[in-house]
XYZ file of N, CA and C in Angstrom:
630
model
N 34.769 3.722 -1.885
C 34.285 3.004 -0.706
C 32.831 2.579 -0.944
N 32.501 1.348 -0.586
C 31.157 0.841 -0.762
C 30.191 1.540 0.191
N 29.025 1.876 -0.314
C 28.019 2.521 0.519
C 27.503 1.548 1.573
N 27.177 2.026 2.769
C 26.472 1.181 3.737
C 25.117 0.798 3.145
N 24.606 -0.378 3.480
C 23.314 -0.809 2.929
C 22.202 0.213 3.118
N 22.148 0.830 4.301
C 21.073 1.793 4.561
C 21.149 2.986 3.615
N 22.357 3.438 3.312
C 22.537 4.570 2.399
C 22.153 4.175 0.980
N 22.554 2.962 0.572
C 22.227 2.480 -0.772
C 20.717 2.341 -0.959
N 20.031 1.803 0.065
C 18.582 1.637 -0.008
C 17.896 2.993 -0.071
N 18.382 3.919 0.752
C 17.800 5.269 0.760
C 18.015 5.952 -0.589
N 19.185 5.785 -1.171
C 19.481 6.394 -2.475
C 18.565 5.827 -3.553
N 18.382 4.505 -3.542
C 17.504 3.874 -4.523
C 16.073 4.362 -4.352
N 15.647 4.486 -3.109
C 14.292 4.981 -2.827
C 14.097 6.376 -3.406
N 15.104 7.229 -3.258
C 15.020 8.585 -3.798
C 14.959 8.575 -5.322
N 15.764 7.708 -5.943
C 15.769 7.620 -7.403
C 14.411 7.139 -7.919
N 13.837 6.149 -7.248
C 12.517 5.638 -7.637
C 11.476 6.744 -7.554
N 11.491 7.492 -6.452
C 10.519 8.573 -6.289
C 10.708 9.657 -7.344
N 11.967 9.984 -7.661
C 12.221 10.995 -8.697
C 11.722 10.507 -10.047
N 11.976 9.227 -10.345
C 11.532 8.669 -11.624
C 10.009 8.730 -11.734
N 9.318 8.336 -10.649
C 7.858 8.348 -10.673
C 7.309 9.770 -10.792
N 8.034 10.742 -10.237
C 7.588 12.132 -10.351
C 7.717 12.633 -11.789
N 8.859 12.355 -12.425
C 9.070 12.889 -13.776
C 8.266 12.123 -14.823
N 7.809 10.919 -14.509
C 7.008 10.142 -15.462
C 5.538 10.112 -15.061
N 5.170 10.987 -14.162
C 3.788 11.003 -13.666
C 2.831 11.241 -14.837
N 1.832 10.377 -15.004
C 0.891 10.510 -16.123
C 0.157 11.844 -16.092
N -0.195 12.335 -17.269
C -0.874 13.627 -17.388
C -2.171 13.659 -16.596
N -2.869 12.523 -16.546
C -4.157 12.472 -15.843
C -4.021 12.767 -14.358
N -2.822 12.571 -13.803
C -2.623 12.758 -12.367
C -1.808 14.011 -12.042
N -1.500 14.808 -13.050
C -0.614 15.955 -12.834
C -1.203 16.988 -11.885
N -2.508 17.199 -11.957
C -3.142 18.237 -11.153
C -3.656 17.729 -9.806
N -3.291 16.496 -9.465
C -3.740 15.906 -8.202
C -2.582 15.926 -7.213
N -2.839 16.396 -6.002
C -1.774 16.476 -4.998
C -1.322 15.082 -4.584
N -0.098 15.029 -4.041
C 0.434 13.734 -3.589
C -0.452 13.106 -2.512
N -0.991 13.956 -1.616
C -1.858 13.438 -0.569
C -3.123 12.824 -1.143
N -3.694 13.489 -2.147
C -4.894 12.950 -2.800
C -4.580 11.667 -3.538
N -3.413 11.619 -4.182
C -3.003 10.406 -4.896
C -2.895 9.238 -3.925
N -2.305 9.476 -2.754
C -2.160 8.402 -1.766
C -3.521 7.848 -1.357
N -4.495 8.727 -1.174
C -5.827 8.285 -0.774
C -6.507 7.540 -1.916
N -6.331 8.026 -3.140
C -6.914 7.353 -4.300
C -6.357 5.940 -4.429
N -5.038 5.812 -4.294
C -4.405 4.495 -4.402
C -4.894 3.578 -3.287
N -5.018 4.114 -2.082
C -5.514 3.313 -0.952
C -6.932 2.825 -1.216
N -7.799 3.704 -1.706
C -9.176 3.323 -1.992
C -9.239 2.310 -3.133
N -8.389 2.484 -4.131
C -8.360 1.533 -5.252
C -7.911 0.165 -4.764
N -6.954 0.151 -3.835
C -6.449 -1.108 -3.288
C -7.529 -1.858 -2.524
N -8.404 -1.103 -1.858
C -9.477 -1.695 -1.050
C -10.830 -1.482 -1.724
N -10.849 -1.615 -3.028
C -12.045 -1.310 -3.800
C -13.225 -2.196 -3.434
N -12.972 -3.396 -2.958
C -14.053 -4.325 -2.628
C -14.459 -4.268 -1.161
N -13.956 -3.254 -0.453
C -14.265 -3.112 0.965
C -14.985 -1.795 1.224
N -15.622 -1.709 2.376
C -16.254 -0.458 2.780
C -15.238 0.370 3.555
N -14.912 1.539 3.012
C -13.931 2.420 3.637
C -14.639 3.679 4.122
N -14.371 4.033 5.389
C -15.001 5.190 6.002
C -13.928 6.222 6.384
N -14.338 7.456 6.704
C -13.352 8.474 7.082
C -12.411 8.025 8.198
N -12.933 7.236 9.145
C -12.082 6.771 10.246
C -10.927 5.908 9.731
N -11.174 5.148 8.671
C -10.121 4.313 8.101
C -9.022 5.179 7.483
N -9.423 6.260 6.851
C -8.453 7.194 6.273
C -7.615 7.819 7.377
N -8.278 8.199 8.464
C -7.564 8.816 9.591
C -6.502 7.871 10.142
N -6.864 6.613 10.324
C -5.921 5.653 10.896
C -4.813 5.297 9.914
N -5.170 5.106 8.649
C -4.179 4.693 7.659
C -3.111 5.749 7.450
N -3.511 7.029 7.473
C -2.566 8.095 7.166
C -2.175 8.922 8.392
N -2.680 8.529 9.553
C -2.275 9.194 10.789
C -2.669 10.654 10.859
N -3.898 10.979 10.438
C -4.370 12.363 10.470
C -5.550 12.479 11.421
N -5.842 13.711 11.818
C -6.957 13.951 12.728
C -8.276 13.931 11.970
N -9.362 13.875 12.728
C -10.685 13.865 12.103
C -10.930 15.145 11.318
N -10.522 16.283 11.881
C -10.746 17.555 11.186
C -9.974 17.612 9.871
N -8.752 17.072 9.891
C -7.941 17.066 8.668
C -8.554 16.163 7.613
N -8.994 14.983 8.035
C -9.591 14.056 7.062
C -10.875 14.634 6.488
N -11.682 15.296 7.319
C -12.922 15.910 6.829
C -12.621 16.981 5.790
N -11.590 17.780 6.058
C -11.229 18.855 5.118
C -10.716 18.282 3.810
N -9.799 17.305 3.903
C -9.204 16.713 2.698
C -10.251 15.975 1.874
N -11.066 15.161 2.532
C -12.084 14.397 1.819
C -13.142 15.317 1.216
N -13.445 16.398 1.922
C -14.403 17.356 1.387
C -13.901 18.001 0.108
N -12.624 18.370 0.084
C -12.033 18.965 -1.115
C -11.962 17.951 -2.252
N -11.644 16.703 -1.914
C -11.596 15.661 -2.942
C -12.975 15.430 -3.547
N -14.005 15.536 -2.710
C -15.364 15.366 -3.212
C -15.728 16.515 -4.148
N -15.301 17.724 -3.798
C -15.561 18.882 -4.647
C -14.857 18.760 -5.999
N -13.688 18.135 -5.990
C -12.926 17.952 -7.229
C -13.445 16.785 -8.066
N -14.394 16.044 -7.536
C -14.930 14.908 -8.265
C -14.059 13.676 -8.200
N -13.216 13.590 -7.154
C -12.308 12.448 -7.008
C -12.927 11.322 -6.177
N -13.817 11.674 -5.268
C -14.481 10.671 -4.444
C -15.956 11.016 -4.320
N -16.717 10.039 -3.873
C -18.132 10.254 -3.566
C -18.433 9.539 -2.260
N -19.484 9.956 -1.590
C -19.905 9.312 -0.354
C -21.247 8.640 -0.594
N -21.303 7.371 -0.283
C -22.517 6.605 -0.530
C -23.041 6.020 0.776
N -24.346 6.019 0.973
C -24.924 5.433 2.197
C -24.738 3.922 2.222
N -24.638 3.401 3.419
C -24.492 1.967 3.610
C -25.863 1.375 3.896
N -26.195 0.288 3.234
C -27.537 -0.289 3.344
C -27.900 -0.650 4.773
N -26.933 -1.178 5.521
C -27.253 -1.657 6.860
C -27.464 -0.521 7.860
N -26.968 0.681 7.504
C -27.093 1.819 8.418
C -27.015 3.100 7.591
N -28.140 3.749 7.411
C -28.200 4.944 6.567
C -27.373 6.091 7.121
N -27.025 6.016 8.398
C -26.230 7.083 8.994
C -24.770 7.018 8.538
N -24.333 5.852 8.074
C -22.959 5.675 7.643
C -22.799 6.027 6.167
N -21.705 6.693 5.838
C -21.401 7.030 4.449
C -19.999 6.506 4.119
N -19.947 5.528 3.235
C -18.643 4.999 2.815
C -18.067 5.871 1.707
N -16.750 5.806 1.573
C -16.055 6.602 0.571
C -15.758 5.718 -0.635
N -16.123 6.182 -1.807
C -15.886 5.407 -3.027
C -15.209 6.299 -4.073
N -14.509 5.651 -4.992
C -13.850 6.372 -6.072
C -14.842 6.714 -7.174
N -14.622 7.844 -7.816
C -15.388 8.203 -9.003
C -14.677 7.627 -10.226
N -15.323 7.708 -11.370
C -14.687 7.238 -12.607
C -13.397 8.006 -12.881
N -13.401 9.283 -12.541
C -12.215 10.119 -12.748
C -11.027 9.589 -11.958
N -11.239 9.309 -10.683
C -10.130 8.845 -9.848
C -9.766 7.396 -10.145
N -10.730 6.604 -10.622
C -10.397 5.234 -11.026
C -9.431 5.255 -12.212
N -9.662 6.185 -13.114
C -8.751 6.316 -14.254
C -7.363 6.744 -13.778
N -7.320 7.670 -12.820
C -6.032 8.113 -12.270
C -5.305 6.937 -11.628
N -6.040 6.139 -10.849
C -5.427 4.977 -10.196
C -4.886 3.998 -11.228
N -5.600 3.831 -12.316
C -5.180 2.887 -13.355
C -3.901 3.346 -14.054
N -3.835 4.627 -14.416
C -2.641 5.100 -15.130
C -1.432 5.134 -14.203
N -1.660 5.418 -12.920
C -0.553 5.389 -11.962
C -0.046 3.965 -11.774
N -0.963 3.015 -11.736
C -0.584 1.606 -11.596
C 0.219 1.146 -12.811
N -0.223 1.544 -13.996
C 0.503 1.167 -15.216
C 1.906 1.776 -15.228
N 2.006 3.022 -14.774
C 3.309 3.686 -14.740
C 4.239 3.006 -13.739
N 3.676 2.606 -12.582
C 4.488 1.925 -11.568
C 4.956 0.566 -12.075
N 4.088 -0.148 -12.802
C 4.474 -1.436 -13.356
C 5.607 -1.278 -14.364
N 5.531 -0.233 -15.171
C 6.587 0.011 -16.142
C 7.901 0.334 -15.441
N 7.809 1.110 -14.350
C 9.001 1.419 -13.568
C 9.609 0.151 -12.986
N 8.763 -0.753 -12.468
C 9.244 -2.017 -11.914
C 9.961 -2.839 -12.986
N 9.406 -2.829 -14.192
C 10.021 -3.580 -15.294
C 11.417 -3.053 -15.586
N 11.547 -1.727 -15.663
C 12.847 -1.107 -15.921
C 13.797 -1.383 -14.759
N 13.276 -1.272 -13.537
C 14.089 -1.450 -12.332
C 14.732 -2.830 -12.280
N 14.025 -3.836 -12.792
C 14.473 -5.218 -12.645
C 15.151 -5.782 -13.893
N 15.375 -4.932 -14.879
C 16.024 -5.405 -16.100
C 17.402 -6.000 -15.781
N 17.681 -7.166 -16.354
C 18.974 -7.806 -16.162
C 19.073 -8.682 -14.932
N 18.000 -8.753 -14.157
C 18.011 -9.572 -12.941
C 17.211 -10.855 -13.164
N 17.728 -11.963 -12.638
C 17.036 -13.243 -12.728
C 16.040 -13.390 -11.576
N 15.082 -14.293 -11.739
C 14.072 -14.519 -10.707
C 14.695 -14.833 -9.350
N 15.705 -15.705 -9.342
C 16.344 -16.091 -8.084
C 17.020 -14.896 -7.421
N 17.608 -14.031 -8.218
C 18.252 -12.838 -7.660
C 17.222 -11.925 -7.000
N 16.084 -11.779 -7.651
C 15.030 -10.919 -7.106
C 14.481 -11.492 -5.809
N 14.220 -12.808 -5.803
C 13.697 -13.439 -4.591
C 14.688 -13.303 -3.441
N 15.964 -13.501 -3.709
C 16.975 -13.373 -2.668
C 17.067 -11.935 -2.163
N 16.968 -10.995 -3.095
C 17.020 -9.589 -2.719
C 15.846 -9.225 -1.811
N 14.646 -9.695 -2.171
C 13.473 -9.412 -1.353
C 13.616 -10.046 0.031
N 14.219 -11.237 0.071
C 14.437 -11.908 1.363
C 15.400 -11.095 2.223
N 16.474 -10.613 1.614
C 17.452 -9.820 2.359
C 16.806 -8.546 2.911
N 16.001 -7.879 2.103
C 15.323 -6.676 2.568
C 14.417 -6.980 3.754
N 13.712 -8.106 3.685
C 12.808 -8.470 4.764
C 13.573 -8.764 6.048
N 14.709 -9.438 5.928
C 15.533 -9.730 7.110
C 16.035 -8.432 7.737
N 16.507 -7.501 6.894
C 16.995 -6.215 7.412
C 15.900 -5.484 8.173
N 14.723 -5.433 7.574
C 13.614 -4.733 8.216
C 13.220 -5.423 9.515
N 13.172 -6.755 9.486
C 12.809 -7.512 10.678
C 13.794 -7.242 11.810
N 15.066 -7.168 11.485
C 16.079 -6.912 12.510
C 15.823 -5.595 13.234
N 15.449 -4.556 12.462
C 15.201 -3.252 13.080
C 13.888 -3.248 13.858
N 12.851 -3.863 13.298
C 11.551 -3.885 13.974
C 11.638 -4.633 15.295
N 12.422 -5.716 15.312
C 12.533 -6.544 16.524
C 13.224 -5.829 17.680
N 13.882 -4.702 17.411
C 14.488 -3.961 18.519
C 13.422 -3.365 19.429
N 12.199 -3.228 18.898
C 11.118 -2.658 19.685
C 11.205 -1.154 19.846
N 12.093 -0.515 19.083
C 12.328 0.920 19.257
C 11.553 1.789 18.266
N 10.853 1.170 17.329
C 10.200 1.984 16.299
C 8.687 1.823 16.301
N 8.128 1.372 17.399
C 6.682 1.341 17.516
C 6.063 -0.002 17.205
N 4.788 0.039 16.910
C 3.969 -1.146 16.707
C 4.484 -1.984 15.542
N 4.806 -3.242 15.802
C 5.325 -4.121 14.754
C 4.323 -4.317 13.621
N 3.028 -4.238 13.936
C 2.010 -4.499 12.923
C 2.012 -3.455 11.817
N 2.696 -2.331 12.059
C 2.744 -1.282 11.037
C 3.731 -1.596 9.936
N 4.576 -2.600 10.156
C 5.664 -2.862 9.215
C 5.488 -4.225 8.554
N 5.578 -4.281 7.215
C 5.276 -5.508 6.470
C 6.387 -6.542 6.508
N 6.678 -7.049 7.680
C 7.690 -8.092 7.795
C 7.005 -9.451 7.804
N 7.221 -10.218 6.761
C 6.594 -11.541 6.682
C 7.100 -12.459 7.779
N 8.372 -12.345 8.103
C 8.950 -13.237 9.122
C 8.272 -13.024 10.463
N 8.103 -11.764 10.867
C 7.470 -11.469 12.144
C 6.028 -11.935 12.147
N 5.323 -11.672 11.046
C 3.914 -12.048 10.986
C 3.742 -13.563 11.008
N 4.642 -14.286 10.364
C 4.563 -15.742 10.378
C 4.823 -16.284 11.778
N 5.769 -15.659 12.490
C 6.050 -16.083 13.860
C 4.840 -15.820 14.752
N 4.229 -14.655 14.589
C 3.063 -14.317 15.393
C 1.910 -15.278 15.112
N 1.755 -15.630 13.834
C 0.662 -16.522 13.454
C 0.846 -17.910 14.051
N 2.099 -18.358 14.100
C 2.362 -19.699 14.628
C 2.143 -19.758 16.139
N 2.304 -18.616 16.817
C 2.132 -18.588 18.265
C 0.671 -18.436 18.678
N -0.097 -17.808 17.803
C -1.489 -17.521 18.168
C -2.404 -18.689 17.825
N -3.502 -18.800 18.568
C -4.502 -19.819 18.313
C -5.679 -19.185 17.594
N -6.379 -19.981 16.807
C -7.551 -19.478 16.109
C -8.656 -19.281 17.128
N -9.212 -18.079 17.284
C -10.240 -17.838 18.297
C -11.570 -18.449 17.895
N -12.404 -18.711 18.893
C -13.750 -19.201 18.638
C -14.547 -18.096 17.958
N -15.613 -18.481 17.261
C -16.393 -17.503 16.517
C -16.909 -16.391 17.407
N -17.300 -16.750 18.631
C -17.846 -15.755 19.544
C -16.786 -14.791 20.031
N -15.505 -15.186 19.898
C -14.423 -14.346 20.368
C -13.873 -13.438 19.292
N -14.268 -13.666 18.056
C -13.736 -12.853 16.973
C -14.374 -11.479 17.036
N -13.577 -10.416 17.215
C -14.164 -9.074 17.306
C -14.702 -8.623 15.964
N -15.811 -7.886 15.996
C -16.374 -7.345 14.775
C -15.485 -6.228 14.262
N -15.329 -6.158 12.946
C -14.483 -5.126 12.358
C -15.140 -3.761 12.513
N -14.366 -2.824 13.019
C -14.837 -1.457 13.139
C -13.833 -0.536 12.488
N -14.216 0.731 12.344
C -13.310 1.702 11.732
C -12.078 1.941 12.587
N -12.189 1.640 13.889
C -11.064 1.883 14.794
C -10.228 0.636 15.031
N -10.455 -0.383 14.217
C -9.764 -1.651 14.428
C -8.389 -1.598 13.780
N -7.322 -1.561 14.581
C -5.973 -1.454 14.046
C -5.492 -2.750 13.415
N -6.251 -3.837 13.588
C -5.840 -5.105 12.982
C -5.767 -4.987 11.472
N -6.528 -4.076 10.889
C -6.508 -3.914 9.438
C -5.137 -3.473 8.959
N -4.383 -2.752 9.808
C -3.044 -2.316 9.414
C -2.145 -3.501 9.134
N -2.287 -4.563 9.956
C -1.472 -5.754 9.770
C -1.751 -6.384 8.415
N -3.049 -6.478 8.091
C -3.443 -7.064 6.819
C -2.959 -6.205 5.662
N -3.105 -4.880 5.812
C -2.671 -3.980 4.745
C -1.191 -4.162 4.463
N -0.398 -4.210 5.535
C 1.049 -4.316 5.371
C 1.428 -5.613 4.691
N 0.820 -6.729 5.139
C 1.140 -8.019 4.542
C 0.735 -8.055 3.073
N -0.476 -7.570 2.794
C -0.977 -7.611 1.427
C -0.129 -6.763 0.497
N 0.302 -5.578 0.975
C 1.120 -4.717 0.141
C 2.458 -5.384 -0.172
N 3.035 -6.031 0.830
C 4.327 -6.685 0.625
C 4.191 -7.863 -0.337
N 3.189 -8.702 -0.084
C 2.986 -9.863 -0.944
C 2.666 -9.432 -2.371
N 1.835 -8.400 -2.496
C 1.485 -7.909 -3.829
C 2.719 -7.417 -4.559
N 3.613 -6.749 -3.823
C 4.843 -6.246 -4.434
C 5.680 -7.400 -4.978
N 5.818 -8.454 -4.201
C 6.586 -9.620 -4.649
C 5.920 -10.269 -5.855
N 4.592 -10.423 -5.790
C 3.877 -11.043 -6.903
C 3.973 -10.194 -8.158
N 3.918 -8.884 -7.994
C 4.003 -8.007 -9.155
C 5.364 -8.144 -9.825
N 6.410 -8.266 -9.014
C 7.742 -8.452 -9.574
C 7.801 -9.744 -10.374
N 7.244 -10.817 -9.818
C 7.245 -12.100 -10.519
C 6.476 -12.008 -11.823
N 5.339 -11.313 -11.794
C 4.543 -11.162 -13.003
C 5.288 -10.372 -14.064
N 5.959 -9.311 -13.644
C 6.704 -8.502 -14.609
C 7.855 -9.296 -15.219
N 8.497 -10.130 -14.408
C 9.572 -10.950 -14.946
C 9.026 -11.954 -15.952
N 7.841 -12.503 -15.680
C 7.236 -13.442 -16.602
C 6.882 -12.759 -17.909
N 6.366 -11.547 -17.814
C 6.032 -10.774 -19.026
C 7.293 -10.495 -19.841
N 8.356 -10.106 -19.128
C 9.610 -9.800 -19.814
C 10.157 -11.019 -20.542
N 10.043 -12.200 -19.893
C 10.539 -13.426 -20.545
C 9.715 -13.741 -21.778
N 8.407 -13.535 -21.716
C 7.547 -13.847 -22.856
C 7.793 -12.937 -24.045
N 8.309 -11.741 -23.758
C 8.555 -10.782 -24.839
C 9.854 -11.071 -25.572
N 10.744 -11.852 -24.934
C 12.049 -12.143 -25.544
C 11.893 -13.136 -26.675
């Protein structure tokens, strides 16, 4: 009997996670999964100022938890806190050379996994598959039963929202703060688009190697 789509997707997700665990680079072996998630997040936003409040919102943790986790990461030499020029009271979180190396080897390992995952598939098949996944996700998000739509990287929903909204005047644009949930929308879109682009790049690399 054919698996329901949800079961097949869940099974594939489990296989991907198992593969990434068993192929985890030596440089990241002694780093907890929670620390790895924060390192990857910081690497993704390397050109932005990230503060503890951003970590709290991105990972849904309390201030006390983020302070404890970030403090331990600082002790391990994974992150550093640097003052912000515009306000000496603010301390942004930055990666150390050690954690930058971890982020790099994890990224390389993930790219290799993507290459293996997509072997034997044509570009059109991949694009169609990504479209189908987006439609499935959009269908569930549109029920309104799973919370804030901005948390989920559905391009279709975001495009619809963009077409309905008007560009605000400069005076109406809110200043970005650590508590601004609008960043979640951008994060979700960027992660989804990056995933699609990475697949295309890997397919191009694979074709060039043939």
